[in-house]
Tab-separated table of C-alpha atoms in Angstrom:
chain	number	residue	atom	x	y	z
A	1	UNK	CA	-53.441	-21.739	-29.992
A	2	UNK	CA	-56.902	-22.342	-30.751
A	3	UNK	CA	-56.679	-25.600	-32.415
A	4	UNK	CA	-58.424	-28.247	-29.768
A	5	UNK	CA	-61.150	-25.992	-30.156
A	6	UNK	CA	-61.474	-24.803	-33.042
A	7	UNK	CA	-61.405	-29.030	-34.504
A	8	UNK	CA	-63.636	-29.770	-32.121
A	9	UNK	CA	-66.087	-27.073	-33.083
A	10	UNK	CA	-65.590	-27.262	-36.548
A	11	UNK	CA	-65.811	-31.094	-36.425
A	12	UNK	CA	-69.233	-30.357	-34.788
A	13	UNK	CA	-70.615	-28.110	-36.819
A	14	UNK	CA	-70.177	-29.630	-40.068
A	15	UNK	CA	-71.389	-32.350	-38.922
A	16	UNK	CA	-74.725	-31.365	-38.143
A	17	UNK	CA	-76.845	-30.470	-41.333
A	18	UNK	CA	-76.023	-34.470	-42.332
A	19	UNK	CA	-77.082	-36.490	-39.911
A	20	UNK	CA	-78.188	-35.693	-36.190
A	21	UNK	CA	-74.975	-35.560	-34.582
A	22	UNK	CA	-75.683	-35.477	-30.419
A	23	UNK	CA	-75.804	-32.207	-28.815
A	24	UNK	CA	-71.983	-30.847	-27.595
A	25	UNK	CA	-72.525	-30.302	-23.710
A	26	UNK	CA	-71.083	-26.685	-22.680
A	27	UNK	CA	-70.077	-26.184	-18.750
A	28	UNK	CA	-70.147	-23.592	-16.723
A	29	UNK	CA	-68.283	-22.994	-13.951
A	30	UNK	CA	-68.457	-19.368	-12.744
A	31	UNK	CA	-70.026	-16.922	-10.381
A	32	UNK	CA	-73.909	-14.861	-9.854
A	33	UNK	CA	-72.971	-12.986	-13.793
A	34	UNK	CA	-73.547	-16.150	-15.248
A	35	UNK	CA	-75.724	-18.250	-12.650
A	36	UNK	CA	-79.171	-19.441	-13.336
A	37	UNK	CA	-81.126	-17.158	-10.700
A	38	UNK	CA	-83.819	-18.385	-8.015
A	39	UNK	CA	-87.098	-17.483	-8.385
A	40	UNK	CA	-86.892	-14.993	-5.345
A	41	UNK	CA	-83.955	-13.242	-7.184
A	42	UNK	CA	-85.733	-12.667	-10.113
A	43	UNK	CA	-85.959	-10.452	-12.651
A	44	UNK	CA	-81.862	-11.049	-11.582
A	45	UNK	CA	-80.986	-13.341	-14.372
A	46	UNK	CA	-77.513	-14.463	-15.350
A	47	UNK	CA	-76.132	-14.286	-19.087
A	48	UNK	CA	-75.306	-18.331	-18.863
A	49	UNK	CA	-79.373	-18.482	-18.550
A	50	UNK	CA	-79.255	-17.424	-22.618
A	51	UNK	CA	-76.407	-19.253	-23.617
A	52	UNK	CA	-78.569	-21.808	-25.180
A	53	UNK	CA	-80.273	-19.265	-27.415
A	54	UNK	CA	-77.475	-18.711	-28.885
A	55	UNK	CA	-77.361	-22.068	-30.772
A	56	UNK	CA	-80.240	-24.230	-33.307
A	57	UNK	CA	-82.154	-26.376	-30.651
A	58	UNK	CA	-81.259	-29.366	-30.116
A	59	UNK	CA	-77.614	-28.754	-31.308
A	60	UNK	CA	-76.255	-27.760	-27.006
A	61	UNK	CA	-76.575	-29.372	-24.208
A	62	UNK	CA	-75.737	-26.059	-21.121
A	63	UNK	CA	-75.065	-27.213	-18.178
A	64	UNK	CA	-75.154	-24.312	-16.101
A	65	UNK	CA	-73.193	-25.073	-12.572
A	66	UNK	CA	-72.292	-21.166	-12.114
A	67	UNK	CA	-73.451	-20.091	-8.585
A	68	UNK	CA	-73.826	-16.750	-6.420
A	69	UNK	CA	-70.864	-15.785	-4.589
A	70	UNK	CA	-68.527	-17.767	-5.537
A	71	UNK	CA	-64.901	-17.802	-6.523
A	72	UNK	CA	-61.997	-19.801	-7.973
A	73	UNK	CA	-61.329	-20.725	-3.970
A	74	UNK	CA	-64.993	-21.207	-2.975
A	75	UNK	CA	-65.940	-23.660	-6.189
A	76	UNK	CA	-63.065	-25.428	-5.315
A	77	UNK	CA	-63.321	-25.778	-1.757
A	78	UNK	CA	-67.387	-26.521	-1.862
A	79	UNK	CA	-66.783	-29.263	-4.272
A	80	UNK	CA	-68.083	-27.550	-7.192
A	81	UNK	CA	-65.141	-27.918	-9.517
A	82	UNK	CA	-64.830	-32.248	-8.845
A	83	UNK	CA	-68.816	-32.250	-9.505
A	84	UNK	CA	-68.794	-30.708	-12.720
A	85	UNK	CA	-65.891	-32.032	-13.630
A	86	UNK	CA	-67.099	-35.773	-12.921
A	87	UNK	CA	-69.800	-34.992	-15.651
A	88	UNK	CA	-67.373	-33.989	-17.905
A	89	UNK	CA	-67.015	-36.247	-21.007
A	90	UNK	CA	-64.706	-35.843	-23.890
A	91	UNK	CA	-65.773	-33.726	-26.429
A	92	UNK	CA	-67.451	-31.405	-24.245
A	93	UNK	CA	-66.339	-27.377	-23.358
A	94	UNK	CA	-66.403	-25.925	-20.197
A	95	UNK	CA	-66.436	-22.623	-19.995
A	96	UNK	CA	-64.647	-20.782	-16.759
A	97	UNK	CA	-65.549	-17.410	-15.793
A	98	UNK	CA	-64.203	-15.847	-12.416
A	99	UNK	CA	-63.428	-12.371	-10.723
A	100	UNK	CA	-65.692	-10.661	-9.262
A	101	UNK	CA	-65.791	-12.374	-5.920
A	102	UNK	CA	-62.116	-13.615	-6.139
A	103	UNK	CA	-60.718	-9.665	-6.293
A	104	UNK	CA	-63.636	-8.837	-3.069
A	105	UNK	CA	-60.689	-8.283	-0.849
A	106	UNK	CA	-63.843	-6.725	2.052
A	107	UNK	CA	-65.180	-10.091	1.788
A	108	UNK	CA	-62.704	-12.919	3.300
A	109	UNK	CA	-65.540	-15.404	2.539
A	110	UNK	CA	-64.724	-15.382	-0.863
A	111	UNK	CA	-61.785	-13.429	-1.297
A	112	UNK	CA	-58.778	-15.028	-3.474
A	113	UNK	CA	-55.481	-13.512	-3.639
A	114	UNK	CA	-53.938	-12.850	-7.155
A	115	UNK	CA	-51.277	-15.504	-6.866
A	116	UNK	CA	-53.911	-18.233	-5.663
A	117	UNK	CA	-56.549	-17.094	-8.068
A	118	UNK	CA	-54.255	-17.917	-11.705
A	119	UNK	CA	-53.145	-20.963	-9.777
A	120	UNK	CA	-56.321	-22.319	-9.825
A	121	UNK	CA	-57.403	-21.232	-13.101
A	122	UNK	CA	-54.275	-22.543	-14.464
A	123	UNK	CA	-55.935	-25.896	-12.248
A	124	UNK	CA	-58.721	-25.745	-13.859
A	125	UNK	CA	-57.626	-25.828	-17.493
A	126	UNK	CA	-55.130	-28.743	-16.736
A	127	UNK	CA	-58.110	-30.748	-15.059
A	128	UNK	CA	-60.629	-30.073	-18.445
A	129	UNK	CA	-57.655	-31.441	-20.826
A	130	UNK	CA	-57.193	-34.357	-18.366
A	131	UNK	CA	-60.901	-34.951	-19.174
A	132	UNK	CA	-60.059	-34.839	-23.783
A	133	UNK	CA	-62.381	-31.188	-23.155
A	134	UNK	CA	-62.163	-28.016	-24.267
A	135	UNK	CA	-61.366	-25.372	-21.782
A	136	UNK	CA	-62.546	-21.681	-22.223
A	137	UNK	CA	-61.445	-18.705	-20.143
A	138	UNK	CA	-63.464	-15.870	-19.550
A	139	UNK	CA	-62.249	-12.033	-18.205
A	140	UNK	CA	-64.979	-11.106	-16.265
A	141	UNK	CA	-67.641	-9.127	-17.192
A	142	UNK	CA	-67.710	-5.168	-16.249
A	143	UNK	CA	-69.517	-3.592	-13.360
A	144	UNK	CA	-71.689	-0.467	-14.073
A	145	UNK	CA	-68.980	2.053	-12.671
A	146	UNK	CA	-68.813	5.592	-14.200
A	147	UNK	CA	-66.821	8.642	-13.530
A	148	UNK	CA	-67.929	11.777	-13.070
A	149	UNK	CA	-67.060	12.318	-16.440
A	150	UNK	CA	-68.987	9.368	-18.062
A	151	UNK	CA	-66.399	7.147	-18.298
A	152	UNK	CA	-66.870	3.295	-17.237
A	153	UNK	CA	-64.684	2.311	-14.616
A	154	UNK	CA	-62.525	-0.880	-14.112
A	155	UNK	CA	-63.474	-2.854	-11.158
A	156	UNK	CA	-61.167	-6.143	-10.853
A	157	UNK	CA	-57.767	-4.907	-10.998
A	158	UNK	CA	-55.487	-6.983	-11.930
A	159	UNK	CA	-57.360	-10.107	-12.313
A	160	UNK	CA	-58.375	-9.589	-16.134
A	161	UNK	CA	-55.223	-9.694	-16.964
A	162	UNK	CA	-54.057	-12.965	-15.073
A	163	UNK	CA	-56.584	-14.764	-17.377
A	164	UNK	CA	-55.429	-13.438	-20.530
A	165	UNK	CA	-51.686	-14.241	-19.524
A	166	UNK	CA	-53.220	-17.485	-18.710
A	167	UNK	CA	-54.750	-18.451	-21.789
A	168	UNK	CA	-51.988	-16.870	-23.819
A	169	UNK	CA	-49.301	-19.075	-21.858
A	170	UNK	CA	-51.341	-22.130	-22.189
A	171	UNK	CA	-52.626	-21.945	-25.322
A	172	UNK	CA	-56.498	-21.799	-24.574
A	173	UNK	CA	-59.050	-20.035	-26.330
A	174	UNK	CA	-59.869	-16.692	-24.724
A	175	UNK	CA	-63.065	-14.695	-24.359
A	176	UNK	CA	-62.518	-11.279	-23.195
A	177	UNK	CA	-65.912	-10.516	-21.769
A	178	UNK	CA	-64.353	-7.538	-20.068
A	179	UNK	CA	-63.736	-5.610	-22.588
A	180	UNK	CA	-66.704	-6.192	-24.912
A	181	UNK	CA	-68.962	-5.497	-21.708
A	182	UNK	CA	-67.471	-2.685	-21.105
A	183	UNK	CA	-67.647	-1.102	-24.553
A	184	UNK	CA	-71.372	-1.668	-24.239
A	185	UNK	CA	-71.842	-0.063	-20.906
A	186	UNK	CA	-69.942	2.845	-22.459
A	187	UNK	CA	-71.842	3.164	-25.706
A	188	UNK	CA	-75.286	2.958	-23.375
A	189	UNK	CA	-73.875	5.659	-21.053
A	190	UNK	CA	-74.511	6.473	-17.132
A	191	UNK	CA	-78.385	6.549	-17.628
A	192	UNK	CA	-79.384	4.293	-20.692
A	193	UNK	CA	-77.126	1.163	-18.801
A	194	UNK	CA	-78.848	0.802	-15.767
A	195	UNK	CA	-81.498	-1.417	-17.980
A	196	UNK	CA	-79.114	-3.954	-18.504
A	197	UNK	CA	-78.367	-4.274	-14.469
A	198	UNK	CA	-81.297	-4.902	-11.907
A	199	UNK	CA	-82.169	-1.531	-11.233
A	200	UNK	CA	-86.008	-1.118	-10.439
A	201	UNK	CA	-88.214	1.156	-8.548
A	202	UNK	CA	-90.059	1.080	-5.246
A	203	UNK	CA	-93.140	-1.272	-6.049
A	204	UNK	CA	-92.233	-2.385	-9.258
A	205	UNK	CA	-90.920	-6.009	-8.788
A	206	UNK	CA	-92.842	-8.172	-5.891
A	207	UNK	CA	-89.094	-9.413	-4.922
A	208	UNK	CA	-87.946	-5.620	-4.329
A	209	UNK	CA	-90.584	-3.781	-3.100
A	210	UNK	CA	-87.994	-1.023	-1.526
A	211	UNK	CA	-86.526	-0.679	-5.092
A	212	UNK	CA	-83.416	-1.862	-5.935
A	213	UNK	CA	-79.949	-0.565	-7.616
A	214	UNK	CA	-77.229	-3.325	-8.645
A	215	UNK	CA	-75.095	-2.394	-11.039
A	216	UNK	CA	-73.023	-5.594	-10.716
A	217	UNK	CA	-76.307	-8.487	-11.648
A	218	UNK	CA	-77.973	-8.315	-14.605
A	219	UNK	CA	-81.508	-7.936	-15.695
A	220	UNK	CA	-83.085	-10.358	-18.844
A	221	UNK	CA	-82.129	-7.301	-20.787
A	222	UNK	CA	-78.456	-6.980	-19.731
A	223	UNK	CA	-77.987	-11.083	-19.713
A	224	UNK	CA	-79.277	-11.627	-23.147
A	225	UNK	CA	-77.112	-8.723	-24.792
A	226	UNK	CA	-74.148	-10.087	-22.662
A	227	UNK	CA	-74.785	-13.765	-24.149
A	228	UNK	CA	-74.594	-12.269	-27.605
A	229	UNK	CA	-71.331	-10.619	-26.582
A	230	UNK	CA	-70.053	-13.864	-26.148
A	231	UNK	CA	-71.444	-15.526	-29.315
A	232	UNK	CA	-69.853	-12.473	-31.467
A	233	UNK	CA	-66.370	-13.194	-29.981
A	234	UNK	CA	-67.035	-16.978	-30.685
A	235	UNK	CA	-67.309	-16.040	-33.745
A	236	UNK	CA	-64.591	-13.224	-34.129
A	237	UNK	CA	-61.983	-16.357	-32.364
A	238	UNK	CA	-62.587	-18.248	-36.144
A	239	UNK	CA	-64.973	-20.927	-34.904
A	240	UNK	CA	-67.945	-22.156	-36.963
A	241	UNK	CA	-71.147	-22.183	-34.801
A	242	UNK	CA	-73.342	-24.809	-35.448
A	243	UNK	CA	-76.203	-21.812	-36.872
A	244	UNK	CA	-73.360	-20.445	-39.129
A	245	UNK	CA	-72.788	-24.646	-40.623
A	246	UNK	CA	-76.234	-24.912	-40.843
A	247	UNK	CA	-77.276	-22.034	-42.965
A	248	UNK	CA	-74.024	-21.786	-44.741
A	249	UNK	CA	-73.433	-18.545	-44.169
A	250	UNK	CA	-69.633	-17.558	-43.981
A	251	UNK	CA	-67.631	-16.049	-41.237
């Protein structure tokens, strides 16, 4: 199942220690969890804003076209989705991570119906092979929902489990950020998680003077611990990362 990406990984990353091989581009196409964050959002930062940390320099190339708001419907219907795909060159991964506004059913602006939602994702993996790519589906990552009991509580339904019926169906590499974000919200508990989401204080950020409590965006805390979620499951999927090559060190 894993093959197209895993040789073109692989291929990559042994590659680099001899000779300086160009930098692999990496897409993303998803929604505010992974967007890079305007300066009068800040400290709101998106994990995809990391991403490149998780690589040697040099070796990636992000190119980060997540964006607030948006969902499998709305990238597509903006134009999003023909953009990045126009800069999309063989070789490269793009990396597709939707939910959170697609399973909004109180918000018709963005709202995408089950059916319509692994229709497009299955659209979107078709269009990346059509380009010699590597597609990469994402669940989405968990929202900061306890119980009265201290347990984390799912938040998208159904929709998690389109993707990984998706990428089991057609054969695409899978990272389940749903369920390693959730097992870190869990370990962190009620209290000690709300320093990975941008929860601040009257008068402590200029952009939130009122205070502020989101437990669905991340602060630089939360996105950098969620970007090495998704470097540990790169990892756990078999694939060599270019740092790994480089130093030699085994999986």
């Amino acid at each position: 199942m894993l093959k197209p990406l895993f040789t073109a990984l692989v291929s990559f990353a042994l590659l680099a220690p001899a000779r300086a091989a160009p930098p692999v581009t990496i897409h993303l196409a998803g929604d505010s969890t992974m967007s890079v964050k305007r300066a009068e959002k800040r400290p709101e930062t998106g994990w995809g804003e990391f991403l490149a940390e998780q690589f040697p320099p040099g070796t990636v190339v992000v190119d980060n076209r997540a964006m607030n708001g948006r969902s499998t419907r709305t990238f597509l219907s903006e134009g999003r989705w023909d953009a990045l795909l126009e800069s999309t060159k063989p070789g490269d991964i793009v990396l597709i991570q939707f939910g959170h506004n697609d399973q909004s059913i109180e918000k018709p602006d963005r709202y995408t119906p089950p059916a319509d939602y692994a229709r497009n994702l299955g659209r979107f993996v078709a269009d990346v092979r059509t380009k010699h790519a590597t597609p990469v589906l994402l669940t989405p990552v968990a929202r900061r929902r306890f119980d009265d009991e201290g347990r984390l509580v799912p938040s998208h339904g159904g929709y998690p489990d389109l993707v990984r019926a998706l990428a089991a169906r057609e054969g695409v590499a899978l990272i389940d950020m749903e369920r390693r974000s959730s097992a870190v919200l869990q370990e962190a508990g009620v209290e000690a998680s709300k320093a990975l989401f941008l929860w601040l204080s009257p008068g402590e950020h200029a952009n939130y003077p009122q205070g502020v409590q989101d437990s669905t965006h991340f602060s630089p805390k939360g996105a950098a611990r969620m970007a090495r979620e998704f470097a540990a499951a790169w990892r756990e999927l078999g694939i060599v990362l270019p740092a790994d090559a480089a130093s030699g060190a085994p999986l």
